[in-house]
Coordinates of C-alpha atoms and ligand atoms in Angstrom, one line a residue:
M63 CA -47.3 45.5 -10.5
M64 CA -43.8 44.5 -11.5
P65 CA -41.3 44.0 -8.7
A66 CA -38.4 46.5 -8.8
D67 CA -35.8 43.9 -9.8
Q68 CA -37.8 42.7 -12.7
I69 CA -38.2 46.3 -13.9
R70 CA -34.5 46.8 -13.6
A71 CA -33.8 43.6 -15.5
R72 CA -36.3 44.5 -18.2
A73 CA -34.8 47.9 -18.5
A74 CA -31.4 46.5 -18.7
S75 CA -32.4 44.0 -21.4
L76 CA -34.0 46.7 -23.4
R77 CA -30.9 48.9 -23.1
R78 CA -28.8 46.1 -24.5
V79 CA -30.8 46.0 -27.7
P80 CA -29.0 48.2 -30.2
R81 CA -30.8 50.5 -32.5
P82 CA -30.5 48.6 -35.8
F83 CA -32.4 45.7 -34.3
F84 CA -35.3 47.9 -33.4
T85 CA -35.2 49.3 -36.9
I86 CA -35.4 45.9 -38.5
A87 CA -38.2 44.9 -36.0
A88 CA -40.1 48.0 -36.8
L89 CA -39.7 47.4 -40.6
L90 CA -41.0 43.9 -40.1
A91 CA -43.9 45.1 -38.1
L92 CA -44.8 47.7 -40.8
A93 CA -44.6 44.9 -43.4
G94 CA -47.1 42.9 -41.4
C95 CA -44.5 40.1 -40.8
T96 CA -44.9 40.2 -37.0
D97 CA -47.7 40.6 -34.5
S98 CA -49.3 44.0 -33.9
S99 CA -47.2 44.8 -30.9
N100 CA -43.7 46.3 -31.1
E101 CA -42.6 44.1 -28.2
V102 CA -40.2 41.3 -28.9
Q103 CA -41.3 38.2 -27.0
T104 CA -38.8 37.0 -24.4
F105 CA -38.8 33.7 -22.7
A106 CA -37.0 31.7 -20.0
V107 CA -34.1 29.4 -20.9
D108 CA -32.8 26.8 -18.5
V109 CA -29.3 25.4 -18.8
Q110 CA -28.5 22.1 -17.1
V111 CA -24.8 21.9 -16.3
Q112 CA -23.4 18.4 -15.8
L113 CA -20.2 17.2 -14.3
P114 CA -17.9 14.9 -16.3
E115 CA -19.4 11.4 -16.6
T116 CA -16.7 9.8 -14.4
Y117 CA -17.5 12.1 -11.4
A118 CA -19.5 11.0 -8.4
Q119 CA -22.5 13.1 -9.3
S120 CA -24.1 14.7 -12.3
A121 CA -25.3 18.1 -11.1
A122 CA -22.6 20.8 -11.4
S123 CA -24.0 23.0 -8.7
G124 CA -22.4 26.4 -8.4
S125 CA -21.3 26.5 -12.0
R126 CA -21.3 30.0 -13.5
V127 CA -23.1 30.1 -16.8
L128 CA -22.7 32.8 -19.4
L129 CA -25.2 33.4 -22.1
T130 CA -23.9 35.7 -24.8
S131 CA -25.8 36.9 -27.8
T132 CA -23.6 36.4 -30.9
E133 CA -25.6 39.0 -32.7
R134 CA -25.8 41.8 -30.1
G135 CA -22.7 40.9 -28.0
T136 CA -24.8 41.2 -24.8
A137 CA -24.3 38.8 -22.0
D138 CA -26.1 37.5 -19.0
T139 CA -24.8 35.3 -16.2
A140 CA -26.5 32.8 -13.9
V141 CA -25.3 30.4 -11.2
A142 CA -26.4 26.8 -11.3
D143 CA -28.5 25.7 -8.3
A144 CA -28.1 22.5 -6.3
Q145 CA -29.5 20.5 -9.3
G146 CA -27.1 22.1 -11.7
L147 CA -29.8 24.2 -13.2
A148 CA -29.1 27.8 -14.3
R149 CA -32.1 29.9 -15.3
F150 CA -32.2 32.9 -17.7
T151 CA -35.6 34.6 -17.4
R152 CA -35.8 37.1 -20.2
V153 CA -34.1 35.8 -23.3
L154 CA -34.6 37.3 -26.7
P155 CA -34.8 35.1 -29.8
G156 CA -31.4 34.8 -31.4
S157 CA -28.1 33.0 -31.6
Y158 CA -26.1 32.5 -28.4
L159 CA -22.8 31.3 -27.1
I160 CA -23.4 29.4 -23.9
A161 CA -20.4 28.8 -21.6
A162 CA -20.2 27.3 -18.2
S163 CA -17.3 27.0 -15.8
L164 CA -16.8 25.5 -12.3
S165 CA -13.7 25.6 -10.2
L166 CA -13.2 22.8 -7.6
D167 CA -10.7 23.1 -4.8
A168 CA -8.8 19.9 -3.8
P169 CA -11.3 18.7 -1.2
Q170 CA -14.2 19.2 -3.6
A171 CA -12.4 17.4 -6.3
L172 CA -11.5 14.6 -3.9
A173 CA -15.1 14.0 -3.0
L174 CA -16.2 14.0 -6.7
T175 CA -13.3 12.2 -8.3
G176 CA -11.2 10.5 -5.6
Q177 CA -8.2 12.7 -6.6
S178 CA -7.2 15.5 -4.3
V179 CA -6.3 18.1 -6.9
A180 CA -7.8 21.4 -7.6
V181 CA -9.3 21.6 -11.1
T182 CA -11.3 24.1 -13.3
L183 CA -14.0 22.6 -15.5
N184 CA -15.4 24.2 -18.6
A185 CA -18.0 23.7 -21.3
I186 CA -18.9 25.8 -24.3
E187 CA -21.6 25.7 -27.0
P188 CA -20.4 28.3 -29.5
A189 CA -23.6 28.9 -31.5
R190 CA -27.0 27.9 -30.2
T191 CA -30.0 29.3 -32.0
I192 CA -32.9 29.8 -29.6
T193 CA -36.1 31.1 -31.4
T194 CA -38.7 29.9 -28.9
A195 CA -38.8 28.8 -25.3
P196 CA -36.9 25.5 -25.2
V197 CA -39.1 22.6 -24.0
A198 CA -36.3 21.1 -22.1
P199 CA -33.2 22.5 -20.5
I200 CA -30.2 23.0 -22.7
T201 CA -27.5 20.5 -21.4
L202 CA -23.9 21.4 -21.1
R203 CA -21.3 18.8 -19.9
L204 CA -18.3 20.2 -18.2
A205 CA -14.8 18.9 -19.0
G206 CA -11.4 19.5 -17.5
S207 CA -7.9 18.3 -17.3
R208 CA -7.4 14.7 -16.3
L209 CA -7.0 14.1 -12.6
G210 CA -4.8 11.2 -11.6
D211 CA -2.7 8.9 -13.7
L212 CA -1.7 5.3 -14.2
V213 CA -0.7 3.4 -11.0
I214 CA 0.8 0.0 -10.4
K215 CA -2.1 -2.0 -9.2
E216 CA -0.7 -5.4 -8.6
V217 CA 2.7 -7.2 -8.7
Y218 CA 2.7 -10.9 -8.5
Y219 CA 6.3 -11.7 -8.0
T220 CA 6.7 -14.6 -5.5
G221 CA 6.0 -17.4 -7.9
S222 CA 4.7 -20.8 -7.0
R223 CA 5.7 -24.4 -6.2
T224 CA 5.3 -27.3 -8.7
P225 CA 3.6 -30.5 -7.5
S226 CA 7.1 -32.0 -7.1
G227 CA 8.2 -29.1 -4.9
G228 CA 10.2 -27.3 -7.7
V229 CA 10.1 -23.6 -8.2
Y230 CA 8.1 -21.8 -10.9
F231 CA 8.2 -18.1 -11.6
S232 CA 7.0 -17.8 -15.3
D233 CA 3.6 -16.8 -14.0
Q234 CA 4.7 -13.4 -12.6
F235 CA 2.8 -10.4 -13.8
V236 CA 2.5 -6.7 -13.3
E237 CA -0.9 -4.9 -13.6
I238 CA -1.2 -1.2 -14.3
H239 CA -4.5 0.5 -13.5
N240 CA -5.9 3.8 -14.8
N241 CA -6.6 5.7 -11.6
A242 CA -7.6 8.8 -13.4
T243 CA -10.8 10.5 -14.4
D244 CA -10.2 10.1 -18.1
T245 CA -8.8 7.6 -20.6
V246 CA -5.0 7.3 -20.6
F247 CA -3.2 6.0 -23.6
A248 CA -0.5 3.5 -22.5
D249 CA 1.3 3.7 -25.9
G250 CA 5.0 4.2 -25.3
L251 CA 4.8 3.5 -21.6
L252 CA 8.0 2.1 -20.2
I253 CA 8.3 -0.5 -17.4
A254 CA 11.5 -1.6 -15.7
D255 CA 12.9 -3.4 -12.7
A256 CA 15.0 -1.5 -10.2
F257 CA 18.5 -2.6 -9.8
G258 CA 19.7 -4.0 -6.5
P259 CA 19.1 -6.9 -4.0
A260 CA 15.8 -7.1 -2.0
G261 CA 17.5 -7.9 1.3
Q262 CA 20.3 -9.9 2.9
I263 CA 19.9 -12.8 0.5
N264 CA 23.5 -14.0 1.2
P265 CA 25.9 -13.0 4.0
S266 CA 27.9 -11.0 1.5
T267 CA 24.9 -9.1 -0.1
V268 CA 25.1 -5.4 0.1
P269 CA 22.5 -2.7 -0.7
S270 CA 22.4 -1.0 -4.1
P271 CA 25.3 1.5 -4.4
F272 CA 22.9 4.0 -6.0
Q273 CA 20.8 4.6 -2.8
V274 CA 22.6 7.9 -2.2
Q275 CA 21.4 9.2 -5.5
T276 CA 17.9 10.0 -4.4
G277 CA 16.9 12.0 -7.4
S278 CA 16.9 9.0 -9.7
V279 CA 16.0 5.3 -9.8
F280 CA 18.4 2.9 -11.5
V281 CA 16.9 0.1 -13.5
S282 CA 18.1 -3.0 -15.3
S283 CA 15.7 -4.2 -18.1
I284 CA 13.3 -1.8 -19.8
W285 CA 10.2 -2.8 -21.7
Q286 CA 7.8 -0.6 -23.6
V287 CA 4.1 -0.8 -24.5
P288 CA 3.8 -0.7 -28.3
G289 CA 1.7 1.9 -30.1
S290 CA 2.0 5.3 -31.8
G291 CA 0.0 7.3 -29.4
R292 CA -3.6 6.3 -29.3
Q293 CA -3.7 2.6 -29.9
V294 CA -3.7 1.3 -26.3
P295 CA -6.5 3.2 -24.5
V296 CA -6.9 2.4 -20.8
P297 CA -10.3 3.7 -19.7
P298 CA -10.9 5.1 -16.3
G299 CA -10.9 2.2 -13.8
G300 CA -9.4 -0.1 -16.5
S301 CA -6.1 -1.8 -16.5
I302 CA -3.4 -3.6 -18.5
V303 CA -2.0 -6.9 -17.3
I304 CA 1.7 -7.6 -18.3
A305 CA 2.6 -11.2 -18.1
Q306 CA 6.0 -12.8 -18.1
D307 CA 4.4 -15.4 -20.2
G308 CA 0.9 -15.0 -21.6
I309 CA -0.5 -18.5 -21.0
D310 CA -2.9 -20.1 -18.7
H311 CA -0.3 -21.3 -16.2
R312 CA -2.7 -23.6 -14.5
N313 CA -3.2 -26.0 -17.4
D314 CA -0.7 -25.1 -20.1
P315 CA 1.8 -27.9 -20.9
N316 CA 4.6 -25.5 -20.1
G317 CA 2.8 -24.2 -17.0
N318 CA 2.5 -25.4 -13.4
P319 CA -0.7 -27.1 -12.2
N320 CA -0.2 -25.3 -8.9
S321 CA 0.1 -21.9 -10.4
P322 CA -2.6 -19.6 -9.2
V323 CA -3.1 -17.6 -12.4
N324 CA -4.4 -17.7 -15.9
L325 CA -2.5 -15.1 -17.9
G326 CA -3.8 -16.3 -21.3
N327 CA -5.9 -13.2 -21.5
A328 CA -3.1 -10.8 -20.4
N329 CA -2.9 -7.6 -22.4
F330 CA 0.8 -8.0 -23.0
E331 CA 3.7 -10.3 -22.3
T332 CA 7.4 -9.9 -22.2
F333 CA 8.8 -12.1 -25.0
N334 CA 12.6 -12.2 -24.8
E335 CA 13.5 -13.6 -28.3
R336 CA 16.6 -15.7 -28.1
L337 CA 18.4 -18.1 -30.5
D338 CA 17.7 -21.0 -28.1
G339 CA 14.0 -20.3 -28.1
R340 CA 13.8 -20.6 -24.4
D341 CA 11.2 -18.0 -24.0
L342 CA 7.8 -18.7 -25.4
D343 CA 5.9 -16.3 -27.6
S344 CA 2.2 -16.8 -26.8
P345 CA 0.4 -16.2 -30.2
T346 CA -2.7 -14.8 -28.4
V347 CA -0.9 -12.2 -26.2
P348 CA 0.8 -9.2 -27.8
N349 CA 4.4 -8.6 -26.9
L350 CA 5.9 -5.6 -25.2
V351 CA 8.8 -4.0 -27.0
R352 CA 12.1 -5.1 -25.5
V353 CA 14.1 -1.8 -25.2
V354 CA 16.9 -2.8 -22.9
H355 CA 17.4 -6.4 -21.7
R356 CA 20.1 -7.1 -19.1
G357 CA 20.2 -10.7 -18.2
G358 CA 17.8 -13.6 -17.6
F359 CA 16.0 -15.7 -20.2
D360 CA 12.8 -13.6 -19.7
W361 CA 11.8 -10.5 -17.8
L362 CA 12.4 -12.1 -14.4
L363 CA 11.4 -10.1 -11.3
P364 CA 13.3 -11.1 -8.2
V365 CA 11.1 -13.5 -6.2
F366 CA 12.6 -12.0 -3.0
G367 CA 10.9 -8.7 -3.9
P368 CA 11.2 -6.4 -6.9
G369 CA 11.3 -2.7 -7.4
V370 CA 9.0 -1.9 -10.4
V371 CA 9.2 1.4 -12.2
V372 CA 6.7 2.7 -14.7
F373 CA 7.9 5.8 -16.5
R374 CA 7.8 7.8 -19.7
A375 CA 10.8 9.2 -21.6
P376 CA 11.0 10.7 -25.1
S377 CA 14.1 8.6 -25.7
V378 CA 15.5 5.8 -23.6
A379 CA 18.7 6.0 -25.6
A380 CA 19.1 9.5 -24.2
L381 CA 19.1 8.3 -20.6
D382 CA 22.4 7.7 -18.8
T383 CA 23.8 4.2 -18.9
V384 CA 25.9 3.7 -15.8
L385 CA 28.4 1.0 -14.9
V386 CA 27.6 -0.5 -11.5
P387 CA 30.5 0.4 -9.1
G388 CA 32.6 -2.6 -8.3
T389 CA 31.7 -4.5 -11.4
T390 CA 33.3 -4.7 -14.8
A391 CA 30.4 -5.1 -17.1
T392 CA 27.1 -4.7 -15.2
Y393 CA 25.2 -1.7 -16.5
V394 CA 22.0 0.1 -15.4
T395 CA 20.0 2.9 -16.7
R396 CA 19.4 6.1 -14.7
V397 CA 15.7 7.2 -14.7
P398 CA 15.3 10.7 -13.2
N399 CA 12.4 10.8 -10.7
N400 CA 10.5 13.3 -12.7
L401 CA 10.0 10.8 -15.5
V402 CA 8.4 8.2 -13.2
V403 CA 4.7 7.7 -13.4
D404 CA 4.6 5.2 -10.6
A405 CA 6.9 3.0 -8.6
F406 CA 6.5 -0.1 -6.4
E407 CA 8.9 -1.7 -4.0
A408 CA 8.9 -5.1 -2.3
L409 CA 11.8 -6.2 -0.2
Q410 CA 12.7 -9.6 1.3
N411 CA 11.2 -9.1 4.7
G412 CA 10.4 -6.5 7.4
N413 CA 14.0 -6.1 8.3
S414 CA 15.1 -5.2 4.8
A415 CA 14.6 -1.5 4.8
A416 CA 18.3 -0.9 4.4
Y417 CA 18.0 -2.5 0.9
K418 CA 15.5 0.0 -0.5
R419 CA 16.2 0.8 -4.1
V420 CA 13.3 3.1 -5.0
P421 CA 13.8 6.6 -3.8
A422 CA 11.5 7.7 -0.9
A423 CA 10.2 10.5 -3.1
L424 CA 8.7 7.9 -5.4
D425 CA 7.7 5.3 -2.8
A426 CA 8.3 6.0 0.9
G427 CA 7.7 2.4 2.0
F428 CA 7.8 -1.2 0.9
V429 CA 5.9 -4.4 1.2
F430 CA 7.1 -8.0 1.8
A431 CA 5.7 -11.4 1.3
S432 CA 5.9 -14.3 3.8
G433 CA 8.5 -16.0 1.6
T434 CA 9.4 -17.1 -1.9
Y435 CA 7.3 -19.3 -4.2
V436 CA 4.3 -18.9 -1.9
G437 CA 1.8 -17.7 -4.5
E438 CA 1.3 -14.4 -2.6
S439 CA 0.8 -11.1 -4.5
A440 CA 1.1 -7.4 -3.7
R441 CA -2.1 -5.6 -4.5
R442 CA -3.0 -1.9 -4.2
R443 CA -5.8 -1.1 -1.9
T444 CA -9.1 0.6 -3.0
A445 CA -9.5 4.1 -1.8
T446 CA -13.1 4.7 -3.0
V447 CA -15.5 3.6 -5.6
I448 CA -17.1 6.3 -7.9
G449 CA -19.8 4.8 -10.0
P450 CA -18.3 1.8 -11.6
R451 CA -14.8 3.1 -11.2
R452 CA -12.3 2.0 -8.6
V453 CA -10.0 4.7 -7.3
L454 CA -7.0 3.1 -5.8
R455 CA -5.1 4.4 -2.8
D456 CA -2.1 6.4 -3.9
T457 CA -0.1 8.1 -1.2
N458 CA 3.3 7.1 -2.6
N459 CA 3.9 4.8 0.3
G460 CA 3.7 1.2 -0.6
A461 CA 3.6 0.1 3.0
T462 CA 0.1 1.5 3.4
D463 CA -1.0 1.6 -0.3
F464 CA -0.4 -2.1 -0.9
E465 CA -1.4 -5.3 0.9
I466 CA 0.0 -8.8 0.5
I467 CA -2.8 -11.2 -0.5
T468 CA -2.6 -15.0 -0.5
R469 CA -3.5 -15.4 -4.2
P470 CA -3.0 -13.0 -7.1
T471 CA -6.1 -11.3 -8.6
P472 CA -5.4 -10.1 -12.1
R473 CA -8.1 -7.4 -12.8
G474 CA -9.5 -8.0 -9.4
F475 CA -9.8 -5.7 -6.4
G476 CA -10.2 -5.8 -2.7
A477 CA -13.1 -4.5 -0.7
P478 CA -13.3 -0.7 -0.6
Ligands
CA754 CA1 8.1 -14.3 -21.7
CA755 CA1 3.1 -13.0 -27.7

């Protein structure tokens, strides 16, 4: 005896079959093209719903799956179980549109991706012909909008001492990490240094006059990642290292044997082309585009502590150029906060808070090294590890997101 719910389901599935189908089936039966019964065979179809590959698990449990006949317009729904499996028990042969969706709230997304942002995932297979019971589940992989973005992973700004006690800062670098669930194309990305001193460098040093303008950050030089849109992919968990000079500083004739870094494999370098040839153009490391350069023979970050701003803008020329008050020819560019992808701030020491240049909305805190030319680096902490992917801590507070480490680690991470 059939359970009541099966009878209802059967009745429902029979009701969904429109008359012309029966007519064709009947004609086929009369012509001897089908078996003696008028019954159309149904079978079970399992749909395996998977989360995006960069998520912490594969099974998309709780997904809602819709199986729609493209010939009859009828639809059935099923919800995926803990293994991500949705089962349709009485499927007629035919062509189907299979769609799956899953909405994650922020805590669910955090557990699966490391990013605390609500997201809706979808998958669709527009025309799947199913004539017999599939031997294996039909697999659908969900996709959704990217969660997370590029973040500044490491800034090595302090420089090093030469064997004779001299100072060396050509080994500075900035590393930008893809903290997101999907590939980010770095083409066109802009990177700049915030204007203003890092602390009470001299008795007469005063904080940046732009501190009161909290809706923007004011920058000096601006460099840009080359590419027309999809030429510089940064995979999830991947990074780009931007060197001041793309050489192995430890053994290059122009380097410093005491330098802690090899930047001969950097992704980009800042080449400041000059008539006197003072900056080197490493042939093996591509150059960033020099958009605005204001002083220095290279892109020099203050060894006392830089503010670094990564942003996107349709046109740098359209941004405001501002004369620094009290100067006659010192200009900066105003970058509205809403253009900023990420910002970092290091100041001279723990008493330098009054010199903050990056608005609190972008970075509420700051880090500081033990001194200048000490080989120390500022590195973003790891929040979690999802599969092979590092998700770095990003609370927009450098004081807790970053740590000062004794040696720089291009493409390296701390313990989770
Ligand atoms: Ca350079
Ligand atoms: Ca080069």
